[in-house]
Short mmCIF file of C-alpha atoms in Angstrom, two decimals:
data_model
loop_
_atom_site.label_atom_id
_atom_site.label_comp_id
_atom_site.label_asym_id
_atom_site.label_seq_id
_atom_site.Cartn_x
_atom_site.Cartn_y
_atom_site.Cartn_z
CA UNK P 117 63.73 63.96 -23.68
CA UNK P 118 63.38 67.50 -24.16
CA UNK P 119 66.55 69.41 -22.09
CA UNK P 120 66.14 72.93 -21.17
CA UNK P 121 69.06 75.61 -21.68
CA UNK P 122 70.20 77.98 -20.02
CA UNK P 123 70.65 81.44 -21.23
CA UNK P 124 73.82 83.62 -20.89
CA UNK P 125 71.31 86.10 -18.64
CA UNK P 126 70.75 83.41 -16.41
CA UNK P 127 74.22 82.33 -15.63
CA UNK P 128 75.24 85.90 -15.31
CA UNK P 129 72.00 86.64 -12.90
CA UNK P 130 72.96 83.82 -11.15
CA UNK P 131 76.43 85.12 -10.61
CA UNK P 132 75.26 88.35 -9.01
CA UNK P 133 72.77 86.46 -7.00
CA UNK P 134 75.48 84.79 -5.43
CA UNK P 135 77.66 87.37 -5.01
CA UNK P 136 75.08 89.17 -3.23
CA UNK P 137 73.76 86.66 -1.07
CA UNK P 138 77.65 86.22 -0.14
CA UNK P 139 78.08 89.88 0.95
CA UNK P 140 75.33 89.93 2.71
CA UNK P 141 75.21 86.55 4.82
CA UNK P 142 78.98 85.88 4.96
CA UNK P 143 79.88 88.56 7.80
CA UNK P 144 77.02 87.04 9.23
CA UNK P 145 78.03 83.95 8.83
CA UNK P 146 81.71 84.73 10.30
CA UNK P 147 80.61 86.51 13.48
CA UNK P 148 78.12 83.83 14.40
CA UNK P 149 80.90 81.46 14.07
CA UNK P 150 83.82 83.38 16.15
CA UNK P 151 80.70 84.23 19.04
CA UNK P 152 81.45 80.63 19.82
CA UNK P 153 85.08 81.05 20.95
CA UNK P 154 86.38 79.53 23.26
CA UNK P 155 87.67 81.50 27.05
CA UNK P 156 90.78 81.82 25.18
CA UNK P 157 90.10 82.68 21.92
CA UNK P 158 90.18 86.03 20.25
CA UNK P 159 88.30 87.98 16.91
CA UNK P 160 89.84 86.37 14.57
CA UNK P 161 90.63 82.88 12.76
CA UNK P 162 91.96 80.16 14.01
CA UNK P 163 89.57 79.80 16.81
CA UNK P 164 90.59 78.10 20.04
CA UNK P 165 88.24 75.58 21.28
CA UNK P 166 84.17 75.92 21.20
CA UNK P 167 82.21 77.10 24.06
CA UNK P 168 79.43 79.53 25.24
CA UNK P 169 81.90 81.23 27.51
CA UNK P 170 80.84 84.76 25.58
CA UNK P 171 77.39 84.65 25.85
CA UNK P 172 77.37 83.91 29.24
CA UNK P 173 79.66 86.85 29.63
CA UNK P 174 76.96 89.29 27.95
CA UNK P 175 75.25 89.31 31.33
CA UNK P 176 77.86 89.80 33.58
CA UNK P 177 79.22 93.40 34.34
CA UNK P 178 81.40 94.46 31.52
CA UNK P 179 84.57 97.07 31.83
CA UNK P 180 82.71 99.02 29.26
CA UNK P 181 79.50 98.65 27.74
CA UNK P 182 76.07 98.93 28.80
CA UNK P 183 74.40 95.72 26.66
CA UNK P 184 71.16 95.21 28.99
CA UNK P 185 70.63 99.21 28.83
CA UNK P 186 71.34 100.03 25.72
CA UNK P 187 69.11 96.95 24.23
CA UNK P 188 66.68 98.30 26.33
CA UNK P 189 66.41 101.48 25.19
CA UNK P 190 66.48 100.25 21.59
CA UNK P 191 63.82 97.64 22.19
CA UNK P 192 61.36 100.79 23.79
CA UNK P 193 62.59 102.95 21.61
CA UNK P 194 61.70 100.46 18.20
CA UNK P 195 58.53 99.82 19.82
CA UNK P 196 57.51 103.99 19.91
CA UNK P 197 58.36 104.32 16.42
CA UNK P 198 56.75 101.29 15.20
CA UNK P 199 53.35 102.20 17.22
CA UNK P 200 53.51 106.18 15.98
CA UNK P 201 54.71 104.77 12.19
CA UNK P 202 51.82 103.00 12.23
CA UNK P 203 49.01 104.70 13.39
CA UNK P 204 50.49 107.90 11.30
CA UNK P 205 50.85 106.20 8.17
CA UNK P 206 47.37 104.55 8.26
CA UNK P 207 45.47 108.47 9.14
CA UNK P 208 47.97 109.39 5.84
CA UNK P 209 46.85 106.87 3.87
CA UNK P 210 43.19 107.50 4.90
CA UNK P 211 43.47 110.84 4.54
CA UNK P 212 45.25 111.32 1.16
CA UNK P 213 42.34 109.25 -0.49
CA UNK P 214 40.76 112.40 -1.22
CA UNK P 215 42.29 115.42 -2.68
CA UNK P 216 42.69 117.98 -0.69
CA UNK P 217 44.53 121.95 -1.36
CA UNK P 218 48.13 121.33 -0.61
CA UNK P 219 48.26 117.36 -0.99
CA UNK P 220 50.98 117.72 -3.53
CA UNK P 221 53.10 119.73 -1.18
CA UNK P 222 52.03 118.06 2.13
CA UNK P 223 53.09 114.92 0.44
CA UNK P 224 56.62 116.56 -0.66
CA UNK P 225 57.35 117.54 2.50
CA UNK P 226 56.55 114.65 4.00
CA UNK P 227 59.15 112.78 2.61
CA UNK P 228 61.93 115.15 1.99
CA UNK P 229 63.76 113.57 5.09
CA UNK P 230 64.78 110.50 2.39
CA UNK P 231 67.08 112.92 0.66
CA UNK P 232 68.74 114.60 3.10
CA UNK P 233 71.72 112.85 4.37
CA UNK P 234 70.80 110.98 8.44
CA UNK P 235 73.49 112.86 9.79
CA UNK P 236 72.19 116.49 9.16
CA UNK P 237 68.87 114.90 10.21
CA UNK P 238 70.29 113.73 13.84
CA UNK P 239 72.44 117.43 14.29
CA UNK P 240 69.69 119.25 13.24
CA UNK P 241 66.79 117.80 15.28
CA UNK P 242 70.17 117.78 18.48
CA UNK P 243 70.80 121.31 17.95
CA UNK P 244 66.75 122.16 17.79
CA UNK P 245 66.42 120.91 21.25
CA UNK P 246 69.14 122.63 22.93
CA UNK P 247 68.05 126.08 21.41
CA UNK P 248 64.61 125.21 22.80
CA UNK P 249 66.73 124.69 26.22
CA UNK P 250 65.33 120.82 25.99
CA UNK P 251 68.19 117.95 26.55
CA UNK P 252 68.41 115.66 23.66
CA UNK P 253 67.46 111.90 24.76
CA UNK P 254 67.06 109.07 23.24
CA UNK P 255 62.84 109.22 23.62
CA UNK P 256 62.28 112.47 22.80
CA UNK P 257 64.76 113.74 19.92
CA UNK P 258 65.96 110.42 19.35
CA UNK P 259 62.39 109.31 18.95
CA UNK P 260 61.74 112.40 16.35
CA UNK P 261 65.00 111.45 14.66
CA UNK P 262 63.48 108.10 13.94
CA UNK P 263 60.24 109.37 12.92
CA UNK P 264 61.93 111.09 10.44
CA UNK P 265 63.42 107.69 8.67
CA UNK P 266 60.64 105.38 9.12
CA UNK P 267 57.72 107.93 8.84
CA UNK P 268 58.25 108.34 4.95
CA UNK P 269 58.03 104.77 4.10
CA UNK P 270 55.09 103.80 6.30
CA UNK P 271 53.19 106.45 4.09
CA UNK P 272 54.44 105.49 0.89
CA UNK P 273 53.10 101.75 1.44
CA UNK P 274 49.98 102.74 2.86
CA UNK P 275 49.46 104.91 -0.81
CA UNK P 276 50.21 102.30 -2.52
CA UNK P 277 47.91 100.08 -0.51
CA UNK P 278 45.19 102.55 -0.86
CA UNK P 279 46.18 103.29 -4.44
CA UNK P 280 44.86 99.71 -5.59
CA UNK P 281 42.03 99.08 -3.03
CA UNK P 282 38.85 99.13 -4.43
CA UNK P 283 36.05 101.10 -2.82
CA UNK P 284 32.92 99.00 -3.71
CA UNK P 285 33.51 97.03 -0.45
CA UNK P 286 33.08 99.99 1.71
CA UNK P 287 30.17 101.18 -0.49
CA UNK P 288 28.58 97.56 -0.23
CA UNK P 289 28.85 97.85 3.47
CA UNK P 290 27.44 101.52 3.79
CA UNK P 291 24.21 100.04 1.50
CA UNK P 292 23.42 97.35 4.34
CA UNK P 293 23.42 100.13 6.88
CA UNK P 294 27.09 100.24 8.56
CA UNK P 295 28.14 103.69 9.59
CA UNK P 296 32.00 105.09 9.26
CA UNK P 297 33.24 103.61 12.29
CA UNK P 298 31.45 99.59 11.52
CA UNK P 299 32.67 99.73 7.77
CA UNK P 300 36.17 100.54 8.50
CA UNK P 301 36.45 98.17 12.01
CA UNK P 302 34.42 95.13 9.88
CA UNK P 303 35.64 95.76 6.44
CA UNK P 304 38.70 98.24 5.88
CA UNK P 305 40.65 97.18 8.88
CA UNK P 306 41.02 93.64 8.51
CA UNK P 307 42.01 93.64 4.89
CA UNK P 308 44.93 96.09 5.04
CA UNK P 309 45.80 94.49 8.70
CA UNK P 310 48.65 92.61 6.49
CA UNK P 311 49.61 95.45 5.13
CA UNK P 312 49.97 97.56 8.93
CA UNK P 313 52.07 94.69 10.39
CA UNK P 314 54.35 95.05 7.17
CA UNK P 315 54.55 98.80 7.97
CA UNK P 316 54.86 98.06 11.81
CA UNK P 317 58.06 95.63 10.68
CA UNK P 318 59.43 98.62 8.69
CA UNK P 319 59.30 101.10 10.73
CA UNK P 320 60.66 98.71 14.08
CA UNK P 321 64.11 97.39 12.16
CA UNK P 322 64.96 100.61 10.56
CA UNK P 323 64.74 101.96 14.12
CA UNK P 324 66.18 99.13 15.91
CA UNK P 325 69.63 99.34 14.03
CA UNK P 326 69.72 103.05 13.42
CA UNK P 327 72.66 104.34 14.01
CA UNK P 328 73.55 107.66 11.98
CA UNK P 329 70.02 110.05 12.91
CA UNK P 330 70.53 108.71 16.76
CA UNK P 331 74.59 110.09 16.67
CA UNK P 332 73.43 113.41 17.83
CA UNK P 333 69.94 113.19 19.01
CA UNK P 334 69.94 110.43 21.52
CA UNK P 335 71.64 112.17 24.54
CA UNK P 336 73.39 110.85 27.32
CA UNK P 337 72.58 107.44 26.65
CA UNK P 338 73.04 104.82 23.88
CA UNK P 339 70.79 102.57 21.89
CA UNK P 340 72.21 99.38 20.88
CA UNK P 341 74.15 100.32 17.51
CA UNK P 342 75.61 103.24 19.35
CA UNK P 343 76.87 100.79 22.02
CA UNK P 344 77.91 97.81 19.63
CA UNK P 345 80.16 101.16 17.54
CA UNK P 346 81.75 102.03 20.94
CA UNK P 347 82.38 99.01 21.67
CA UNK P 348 84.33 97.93 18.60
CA UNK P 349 87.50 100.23 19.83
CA UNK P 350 87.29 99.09 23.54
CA UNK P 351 86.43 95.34 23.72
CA UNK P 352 89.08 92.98 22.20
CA UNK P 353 86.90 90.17 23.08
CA UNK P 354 84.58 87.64 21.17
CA UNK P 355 81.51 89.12 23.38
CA UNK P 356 81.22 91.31 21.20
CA UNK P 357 80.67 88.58 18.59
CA UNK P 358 78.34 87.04 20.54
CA UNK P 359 75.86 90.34 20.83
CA UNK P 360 76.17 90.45 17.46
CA UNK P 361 74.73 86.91 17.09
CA UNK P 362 72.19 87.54 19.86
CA UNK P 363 70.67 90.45 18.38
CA UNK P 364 70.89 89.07 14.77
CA UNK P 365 68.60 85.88 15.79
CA UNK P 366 66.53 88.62 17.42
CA UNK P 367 65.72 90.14 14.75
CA UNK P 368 64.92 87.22 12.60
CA UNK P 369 62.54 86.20 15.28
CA UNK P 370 60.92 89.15 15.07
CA UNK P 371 60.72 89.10 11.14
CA UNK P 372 59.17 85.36 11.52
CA UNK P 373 56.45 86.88 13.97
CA UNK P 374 55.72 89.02 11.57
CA UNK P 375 55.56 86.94 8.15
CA UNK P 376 53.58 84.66 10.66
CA UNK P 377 50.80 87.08 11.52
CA UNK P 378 50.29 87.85 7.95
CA UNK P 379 49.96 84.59 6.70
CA UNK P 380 47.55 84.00 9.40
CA UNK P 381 45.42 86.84 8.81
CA UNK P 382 45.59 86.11 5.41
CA UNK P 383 44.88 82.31 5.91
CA UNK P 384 41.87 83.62 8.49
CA UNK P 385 40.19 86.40 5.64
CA UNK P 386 40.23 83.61 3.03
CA UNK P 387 38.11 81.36 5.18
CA UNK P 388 35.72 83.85 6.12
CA UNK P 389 35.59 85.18 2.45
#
């Protein structure tokens, strides 16, 4: 029988691969594990007994550390920028299909915010609103700060959406008599729906755990990575473990609620194609 070799590229691919996949899921890994502490046990290794004594404790009130409030405010606050990140980046995308004086520089401008470093981002947009005599909270500047970070990517992917859609469907549909409105409900709409959701995921995690462009621009109150840093020179606990764990699994549930719409959109447009 005919064995297949490896090449050196493989091997050494592989090596990275797993060095990767180690820094990335092992911290993981090791808080998930220590959440599960027992009443006794502390943030580190050896732990002392097994129990759910922490999460339990993540709904009781805490000496410091606002967990319901701040995930709150991170869960409304996600949901704002994923709503404006889409609807934004789709009118971009729509838009920039046709050039226009200024695209070049509209389009610049429009993603500048990528180079300049978050935290001049979240004192900038701070400082704005005091000049303008407007407190700085976590919906209003925070919300811009945001905008600023997931705003840029939602309208690179809708380009490059747009970039390789063909136009014959929406000229097919204009020939059998649909106006602007029915071609892009009936024919646009549903095939880049795949592509919005992936742009509605983008924009909600990379405002759900930002932390450096909230730093100055979310005001009196904290989201949740502002709460989870303050916390880690206060609590001396394995609760804070257990957030950790709790808001990881969130997020992969929200990542699988995704990956699950698309596959069912994209399950539902092959069977009526």
């Amino acid at each position: 029988m005919h064995s297949e070799t490896r090449s050196r590229e493989f091997y050494i691919l592989a090596f990275f691969f797993t060095l990767f996949v180690l820094f990335l899921y092992g911290p993981l890994t090791t808080i998930f594990i220590l959440s599960f502490q027992g009443p006794s046990g502390g943030l580190t290794f050896p732990m002392n007994g097994m129990s759910l004594h922490w999460f339990s404790n993540l709904f009781e009130q805490q000496a410091v550390g606002d967990f319901g409030g701040s995930f709150r405010r991170s869960m409304i606050l996600g949901l704002m920028t994923t709503v404006i990140t889409v609807v934004v980046s789709l009118l971009a995308g729509l838009a920039f299909r046709r050039k226009f004086r200024g695209s070049m520089l509209l389009f610049y401008l429009a993603i500048s915010s990528l180079v300049v470093p978050s935290i001049l981002i979240s004192l900038g947009i701070g400082l704005f609103f005091q000049v303008l005599g407007i407190r700085p909270a976590w919906w209003s500047s925070g919300l811009g700060a945001h905008l600023t970070w997931t705003l840029p990517f939602g309208v690179l992917i809708m380009f490059a959406v747009f970039n390789r859609f063909s136009p014959v469907y929406e000229e097919a549909a204009r020939d059998l008599g649909a106006n602007a409105w029915q071609t892009f409900r009936h024919v646009l709409l549903p095939m880049i729906a795949p592509s919005l959701i992936g742009v509605g995921l983008f924009g909600f995690t990379l405002s759900y755990d930002e932390f450096a462009r909230t730093l100055m621009a979310a005001g009196t109150f904290n989201t949740l990575p502002l709460e989870i840093y303050g916390m880690t020179t206060n609590v001396t606990t394995p609760v804070l473990y257990a957030l950790g764990t709790v808001t990881s699994v969130f997020s992969f549930l929200v990542i699988i609620a995704a990956l699950t719409a698309i596959i069912v959109l994209g399950r539902r447009r092959a069977h009526v194609g």
